């Protein structure tokens, strides 16, 4: 069964039709990445609505199971016409994407339709399990990200600014094939490394830890990695902190496999960090799913329900960190997949022993 057929099966159990409005879910179902169209899906029909700007690429690249419709009189009018043609009475929408304003416009254009929430839930469930083609897209995105890390190790000099490091990572990834960035690049040094999601500054690299968290978007899929290096020499206290993060990360990776609880895996890393005395210094979750979006299900978190287990097809990050407020911090992040036999594939090949530059 194709993705579209699986979605149609889910939708017919709930409504007559579904309107897919987020670019991510439109890409997932139709293969076409664009910002301004809709998919209208019924039990026995699927339409891709595109205006003049996107009509050529839509006809060329969208899954042929979709009938491409040129929108000339407005998106909602076209939806209304097709809903009328198929005599649909209920419409499933993406509850996590459709704004109240968009829903009001839709209801005004299609007055008799009953709007039902639930498309996000169905598609989140579908997207959390990656197929072989998705895994190779993610692997390619991470390979490029690893190459960017090798490049930046050669490139870093003490007189650079944080923003130079971030831009060079971004430029390298774009120049070598990335369609875009998976998220805003983090490159924070010295005292700023204590902020897990600090913004690169227009300031010379401080001595001490330099944390770089970055990823590419390639083939529609994201990668995500973090490495922390040292500008200058690490003192004993820095080495101890780094080794604790590394041990926590390696232990979580070793414990990861199909059937392990998402909460239990978080605890593997968290217990090591707490056991070393860094209580209250690892204030984020161990990891998150990655795919078309940089943050997807599942979450590896102390707040995850007991019933949430790692399953074949999941792609998640493993990224413990220790942050000492006002002083410095360190994070190490790899991205892994759970394979059909329950074993783990680590996409991230970059070294993670302490590097002093
Ligand atoms: Zn990251
Ligand atoms: Zn991450």
Short mmCIF file of C-alpha atoms and ligand atoms in Angstrom, two decimals:
data_model
loop_
_atom_site.label_atom_id
_atom_site.label_comp_id
_atom_site.label_asym_id
_atom_site.label_seq_id
_atom_site.Cartn_x
_atom_site.Cartn_y
_atom_site.Cartn_z
CA UNK A 1 0.00 0.00 0.00
CA UNK A 2 1.30 3.46 -0.84
CA UNK A 3 1.36 6.27 1.74
CA UNK A 4 -1.62 7.84 0.01
CA UNK A 5 -3.60 4.59 0.15
CA UNK A 6 -2.77 4.11 3.83
CA UNK A 7 -3.88 7.66 4.57
CA UNK A 8 -7.10 7.18 2.56
CA UNK A 9 -7.88 4.10 4.61
CA UNK A 10 -7.48 6.05 7.86
CA UNK A 11 -9.46 8.99 6.57
CA UNK A 12 -12.47 7.01 5.38
CA UNK A 13 -12.89 5.66 8.92
CA UNK A 14 -13.40 9.27 10.05
CA UNK A 15 -14.61 11.63 7.30
CA UNK A 16 -15.42 11.96 3.58
CA UNK A 17 -12.39 14.08 2.74
CA UNK A 18 -9.17 15.54 4.14
CA UNK A 19 -7.44 18.85 3.49
CA UNK A 20 -3.65 18.75 3.93
CA UNK A 21 -2.22 22.22 4.36
CA UNK A 22 1.27 21.91 5.93
CA UNK A 23 4.19 21.80 3.48
CA UNK A 24 5.71 18.88 5.41
CA UNK A 25 2.67 16.62 5.17
CA UNK A 26 2.05 17.63 1.56
CA UNK A 27 5.62 16.59 0.79
CA UNK A 28 5.19 13.33 2.69
CA UNK A 29 2.07 12.36 0.75
CA UNK A 30 2.72 13.83 -2.71
CA UNK A 31 6.51 14.07 -2.96
CA UNK A 32 6.26 17.74 -3.84
CA UNK A 33 7.81 20.33 -1.54
CA UNK A 34 6.16 23.70 -1.83
CA UNK A 35 4.71 26.26 0.52
CA UNK A 36 1.50 27.46 -0.91
CA UNK A 37 -0.76 24.65 -2.07
CA UNK A 38 -3.24 22.20 -0.60
CA UNK A 39 -3.90 18.49 -1.01
CA UNK A 40 -7.56 17.46 -1.03
CA UNK A 41 -7.91 13.73 -0.50
CA UNK A 42 -11.05 11.60 -0.71
CA UNK A 43 -11.58 7.85 -0.50
CA UNK A 44 -11.32 7.43 -4.27
CA UNK A 45 -9.60 10.62 -5.45
CA UNK A 46 -6.63 12.82 -4.61
CA UNK A 47 -6.09 16.39 -5.80
CA UNK A 48 -3.05 18.62 -5.61
CA UNK A 49 -4.05 22.27 -5.78
CA UNK A 50 -1.37 24.60 -7.14
CA UNK A 51 -1.43 28.13 -8.51
CA UNK A 52 0.41 29.35 -11.59
CA UNK A 53 3.75 29.72 -9.77
CA UNK A 54 3.92 26.03 -8.88
CA UNK A 55 1.85 24.39 -11.60
CA UNK A 56 4.79 23.31 -13.77
CA UNK A 57 6.80 21.75 -10.93
CA UNK A 58 3.63 20.14 -9.57
CA UNK A 59 2.85 18.46 -12.88
CA UNK A 60 6.45 17.35 -13.19
CA UNK A 61 7.26 16.14 -9.67
CA UNK A 62 4.11 15.19 -7.79
CA UNK A 63 3.12 11.56 -7.34
CA UNK A 64 0.98 10.74 -10.42
CA UNK A 65 -1.72 9.37 -8.10
CA UNK A 66 -2.65 13.04 -7.56
CA UNK A 67 -4.71 14.99 -10.07
CA UNK A 68 -3.03 18.39 -10.35
CA UNK A 69 -5.57 21.23 -10.37
CA UNK A 70 -4.65 24.78 -11.41
CA UNK A 71 -6.08 27.22 -8.88
CA UNK A 72 -7.36 30.37 -10.59
CA UNK A 73 -10.09 31.73 -8.34
CA UNK A 74 -8.57 31.16 -4.92
CA UNK A 75 -7.62 28.06 -2.95
CA UNK A 76 -10.79 27.80 -0.83
CA UNK A 77 -13.10 28.30 -3.85
CA UNK A 78 -11.38 25.42 -5.60
CA UNK A 79 -11.71 23.29 -2.46
CA UNK A 80 -15.44 24.18 -2.33
CA UNK A 81 -15.96 23.16 -5.96
CA UNK A 82 -14.26 19.80 -5.50
CA UNK A 83 -16.08 19.13 -2.22
CA UNK A 84 -19.36 19.89 -4.02
CA UNK A 85 -18.46 17.67 -6.95
CA UNK A 86 -17.79 14.72 -4.61
CA UNK A 87 -20.71 15.57 -2.29
CA UNK A 88 -18.43 15.36 0.76
CA UNK A 89 -20.01 16.40 4.05
CA UNK A 90 -17.09 16.17 6.46
CA UNK A 91 -13.51 17.36 6.12
CA UNK A 92 -10.53 16.24 8.17
CA UNK A 93 -7.96 19.01 8.77
CA UNK A 94 -4.48 19.26 10.31
CA UNK A 95 -5.19 20.34 13.84
CA UNK A 96 -1.56 21.26 14.49
CA UNK A 97 -1.28 23.44 11.39
CA UNK A 98 -4.58 25.09 10.46
CA UNK A 99 -5.00 28.44 12.17
CA UNK A 100 -8.34 29.67 13.49
CA UNK A 101 -8.29 32.34 10.75
CA UNK A 102 -7.74 29.76 8.01
CA UNK A 103 -10.50 27.58 9.43
CA UNK A 104 -12.89 30.56 9.45
CA UNK A 105 -12.09 31.31 5.79
CA UNK A 106 -12.54 27.66 4.88
CA UNK A 107 -15.89 27.41 6.67
CA UNK A 108 -17.08 30.59 4.96
CA UNK A 109 -16.11 29.22 1.54
CA UNK A 110 -17.57 25.75 2.18
CA UNK A 111 -20.50 26.57 4.49
CA UNK A 112 -22.11 23.14 4.86
CA UNK A 113 -18.95 21.18 5.56
CA UNK A 114 -18.25 19.81 9.01
CA UNK A 115 -14.60 20.39 9.88
CA UNK A 116 -13.02 17.57 11.90
CA UNK A 117 -9.60 17.54 13.62
CA UNK A 118 -7.28 14.55 13.37
CA UNK A 119 -5.13 14.62 10.22
CA UNK A 120 -2.06 15.63 12.22
CA UNK A 121 -2.46 12.66 14.51
CA UNK A 122 -2.77 10.19 11.61
CA UNK A 123 0.18 11.62 9.71
CA UNK A 124 2.39 11.87 12.81
CA UNK A 125 1.78 8.16 13.42
CA UNK A 126 2.64 7.36 9.81
CA UNK A 127 5.71 9.58 9.65
CA UNK A 128 7.29 8.29 12.86
CA UNK A 129 8.13 5.00 11.12
CA UNK A 130 10.66 5.64 8.36
CA UNK A 131 10.98 3.36 5.35
CA UNK A 132 14.25 2.37 3.67
CA UNK A 133 14.11 5.29 1.23
CA UNK A 134 13.68 7.77 4.06
CA UNK A 135 16.56 6.21 5.98
CA UNK A 136 18.86 6.67 2.99
CA UNK A 137 17.81 10.32 2.64
CA UNK A 138 18.59 10.87 6.33
CA UNK A 139 21.90 9.02 5.98
CA UNK A 140 22.88 11.25 3.06
CA UNK A 141 21.98 14.39 5.01
CA UNK A 142 24.10 13.21 7.96
CA UNK A 143 27.01 12.25 5.70
CA UNK A 144 27.07 15.83 4.45
CA UNK A 145 26.88 17.10 8.03
CA UNK A 146 29.83 14.90 9.06
CA UNK A 147 31.78 16.30 6.10
CA UNK A 148 31.01 19.82 7.32
CA UNK A 149 32.41 18.94 10.74
CA UNK A 150 35.68 17.60 9.23
CA UNK A 151 35.91 20.79 7.21
CA UNK A 152 35.33 23.09 10.18
CA UNK A 153 38.08 21.37 12.22
CA UNK A 154 40.53 22.44 9.53
CA UNK A 155 38.98 25.87 9.22
CA UNK A 156 38.79 27.04 12.85
CA UNK A 157 41.40 29.61 13.91
CA UNK A 158 41.44 31.46 17.23
CA UNK A 159 40.78 34.85 15.58
CA UNK A 160 37.42 33.78 14.08
CA UNK A 161 34.09 34.95 15.48
CA UNK A 162 31.31 32.52 16.48
CA UNK A 163 29.28 33.77 13.53
CA UNK A 164 32.15 32.91 11.15
CA UNK A 165 32.12 29.31 12.38
CA UNK A 166 28.34 29.04 12.01
CA UNK A 167 28.35 30.59 8.52
CA UNK A 168 31.19 28.37 7.32
CA UNK A 169 29.29 25.26 8.42
CA UNK A 170 26.19 26.52 6.63
CA UNK A 171 28.08 27.56 3.49
CA UNK A 172 29.84 24.19 3.31
CA UNK A 173 26.59 22.25 3.59
CA UNK A 174 24.77 24.41 1.03
CA UNK A 175 27.68 24.38 -1.39
CA UNK A 176 27.89 20.59 -1.17
CA UNK A 177 24.28 19.84 -1.93
CA UNK A 178 22.05 20.75 1.01
CA UNK A 179 18.71 22.23 -0.05
CA UNK A 180 18.76 24.22 3.16
CA UNK A 181 19.54 24.00 6.83
CA UNK A 182 17.69 21.67 9.14
CA UNK A 183 17.60 24.50 11.75
CA UNK A 184 19.52 27.61 12.76
CA UNK A 185 23.15 26.66 13.34
CA UNK A 186 24.47 26.92 16.89
CA UNK A 187 28.14 27.81 17.46
CA UNK A 188 28.79 29.08 20.98
CA UNK A 189 32.10 29.35 22.79
CA UNK A 190 33.45 29.84 26.29
CA UNK A 191 30.93 31.18 28.76
CA UNK A 192 28.15 31.12 26.10
CA UNK A 193 28.47 27.32 25.80
CA UNK A 194 26.44 26.99 29.01
CA UNK A 195 23.34 27.99 27.01
CA UNK A 196 22.10 24.85 25.19
CA UNK A 197 20.53 26.85 22.35
CA UNK A 198 22.72 29.94 22.33
CA UNK A 199 22.91 32.11 19.20
CA UNK A 200 26.31 32.58 17.48
CA UNK A 201 27.72 36.00 18.38
CA UNK A 202 29.61 38.64 16.45
CA UNK A 203 32.51 38.04 18.86
CA UNK A 204 35.86 36.34 18.73
CA UNK A 205 35.86 32.72 19.86
CA UNK A 206 36.43 32.50 23.60
CA UNK A 207 38.95 29.99 24.90
CA UNK A 208 37.36 26.84 26.28
CA UNK A 209 34.46 24.79 24.96
CA UNK A 210 33.03 25.49 21.51
CA UNK A 211 29.70 23.74 20.95
CA UNK A 212 28.48 23.37 17.36
CA UNK A 213 24.98 21.99 16.73
CA UNK A 214 24.01 21.89 13.08
CA UNK A 215 22.27 19.94 10.36
CA UNK A 216 21.42 19.88 6.67
CA UNK A 217 18.21 19.34 4.77
CA UNK A 218 18.73 16.97 1.86
CA UNK A 219 16.13 15.10 -0.20
CA UNK A 220 13.51 16.70 2.06
CA UNK A 221 14.99 15.15 5.23
CA UNK A 222 16.95 16.63 8.13
CA UNK A 223 20.13 15.70 9.92
CA UNK A 224 21.15 16.85 13.39
CA UNK A 225 24.48 16.57 15.19
CA UNK A 226 26.40 18.30 17.95
CA UNK A 227 30.09 18.25 18.68
CA UNK A 228 31.89 20.18 21.41
CA UNK A 229 35.59 20.91 20.91
CA UNK A 230 38.04 22.95 22.97
CA UNK A 231 39.71 26.14 21.79
CA UNK A 232 43.09 26.01 23.53
CA UNK A 233 43.64 23.45 26.27
CA UNK A 234 41.09 21.75 28.50
CA UNK A 235 41.78 21.82 32.24
CA UNK A 236 41.02 18.83 34.47
CA UNK A 237 37.56 20.08 35.38
CA UNK A 238 36.63 20.51 31.71
CA UNK A 239 37.98 17.07 30.89
CA UNK A 240 35.91 15.51 33.67
CA UNK A 241 32.76 17.24 32.43
CA UNK A 242 33.42 16.23 28.82
CA UNK A 243 34.13 12.61 29.74
CA UNK A 244 30.92 12.45 31.77
CA UNK A 245 28.85 13.64 28.80
CA UNK A 246 30.66 11.23 26.50
CA UNK A 247 30.15 8.28 28.84
CA UNK A 248 26.46 9.17 29.20
CA UNK A 249 26.10 9.40 25.43
CA UNK A 250 27.93 6.16 24.68
CA UNK A 251 26.01 4.31 27.39
CA UNK A 252 22.67 5.49 26.00
CA UNK A 253 23.75 4.46 22.49
CA UNK A 254 24.78 1.03 23.79
CA UNK A 255 21.43 0.59 25.54
CA UNK A 256 19.35 1.73 22.55
CA UNK A 257 17.48 -0.99 20.64
CA UNK A 258 13.95 -1.85 19.59
CA UNK A 259 11.66 -2.39 22.57
CA UNK A 260 13.56 -0.15 25.02
CA UNK A 261 11.45 2.49 26.74
CA UNK A 262 12.01 6.11 25.65
CA UNK A 263 11.94 7.15 29.31
CA UNK A 264 14.30 4.33 30.33
CA UNK A 265 16.84 5.36 27.69
CA UNK A 266 16.76 8.96 28.91
CA UNK A 267 17.39 7.62 32.42
CA UNK A 268 20.53 5.73 31.30
CA UNK A 269 22.24 9.02 30.40
CA UNK A 270 20.65 11.08 33.16
CA UNK A 271 21.70 8.66 35.91
CA UNK A 272 25.35 8.82 34.78
CA UNK A 273 25.30 12.63 34.73
CA UNK A 274 23.61 12.84 38.13
CA UNK A 275 25.88 10.13 39.54
CA UNK A 276 28.91 12.25 38.62
CA UNK A 277 27.46 15.09 40.70
CA UNK A 278 26.02 17.25 37.91
CA UNK A 279 22.49 17.32 39.31
CA UNK A 280 20.29 20.00 37.71
CA UNK A 281 22.80 20.57 34.88
CA UNK A 282 21.13 18.44 32.16
CA UNK A 283 17.88 20.34 31.77
CA UNK A 284 16.67 19.02 28.41
CA UNK A 285 15.56 15.62 27.18
CA UNK A 286 17.97 13.01 25.82
CA UNK A 287 16.70 13.15 22.28
CA UNK A 288 13.96 13.61 19.71
CA UNK A 289 12.76 12.09 16.48
CA UNK A 290 14.09 13.51 13.20
CA UNK A 291 12.65 13.30 9.70
CA UNK A 292 11.01 15.83 7.40
CA UNK A 293 10.87 18.02 10.51
CA UNK A 294 13.84 18.55 12.80
CA UNK A 295 11.72 17.73 15.86
CA UNK A 296 9.37 14.78 15.48
CA UNK A 297 8.07 11.93 17.56
CA UNK A 298 9.20 10.05 19.54
CA UNK A 299 10.74 11.96 22.44
CA UNK A 300 13.43 10.36 24.58
CA UNK A 301 12.46 12.13 27.76
CA UNK A 302 11.93 11.62 31.47
CA UNK A 303 8.37 12.81 30.78
CA UNK A 304 7.70 10.19 28.06
CA UNK A 305 4.87 7.75 28.88
CA UNK A 306 6.07 4.29 30.06
CA UNK A 307 4.33 2.76 27.03
CA UNK A 308 6.52 4.70 24.54
CA UNK A 309 9.09 2.23 23.22
CA UNK A 310 11.74 2.54 20.53
CA UNK A 311 10.45 0.72 17.47
CA UNK A 312 12.00 -0.33 14.15
CA UNK A 313 11.74 2.67 11.82
CA UNK A 314 12.28 5.27 14.53
CA UNK A 315 15.02 7.82 13.92
CA UNK A 316 16.10 9.70 17.04
CA UNK A 317 18.95 11.81 18.36
CA UNK A 318 20.95 10.92 21.46
CA UNK A 319 22.24 14.19 22.88
CA UNK A 320 23.06 14.47 26.56
CA UNK A 321 24.71 17.65 27.83
CA UNK A 322 25.98 19.29 31.00
CA UNK A 323 25.60 23.05 31.39
CA UNK A 324 27.12 25.00 34.28
CA UNK A 325 25.37 28.35 34.37
CA UNK A 326 27.71 31.31 33.88
CA UNK A 327 30.67 28.98 33.31
CA UNK A 328 30.51 26.64 30.33
CA UNK A 329 28.74 23.61 28.89
CA UNK A 330 29.09 20.67 26.55
CA UNK A 331 26.76 18.50 24.43
CA UNK A 332 27.43 15.51 22.16
CA UNK A 333 24.73 14.44 19.71
CA UNK A 334 24.43 11.54 17.27
CA UNK A 335 21.44 10.47 15.20
CA UNK A 336 20.41 6.79 15.10
CA UNK A 337 17.80 4.55 13.48
CA UNK A 338 16.21 1.40 14.85
CA UNK A 339 16.49 -1.31 12.16
CA UNK A 340 13.89 -4.04 11.46
CA UNK A 341 15.77 -6.57 13.68
CA UNK A 342 15.79 -4.06 16.56
CA UNK A 343 19.47 -3.23 16.26
CA UNK A 344 20.76 0.33 15.92
CA UNK A 345 22.34 2.13 13.01
CA UNK A 346 24.32 5.23 14.00
CA UNK A 347 24.27 7.71 11.11
CA UNK A 348 26.86 9.97 12.76
CA UNK A 349 30.46 9.09 11.93
CA UNK A 350 32.31 12.14 13.30
CA UNK A 351 34.87 11.54 16.06
CA UNK A 352 33.85 12.42 19.59
CA UNK A 353 36.98 12.04 21.66
CA UNK A 354 38.01 15.42 23.08
CA UNK A 355 39.54 17.60 20.36
CA UNK A 356 41.73 20.59 21.32
CA UNK A 357 42.26 23.18 18.60
ZN1 LIG B 1 21.14 19.26 17.43
ZN1 LIG B 2 18.76 17.53 18.32
#
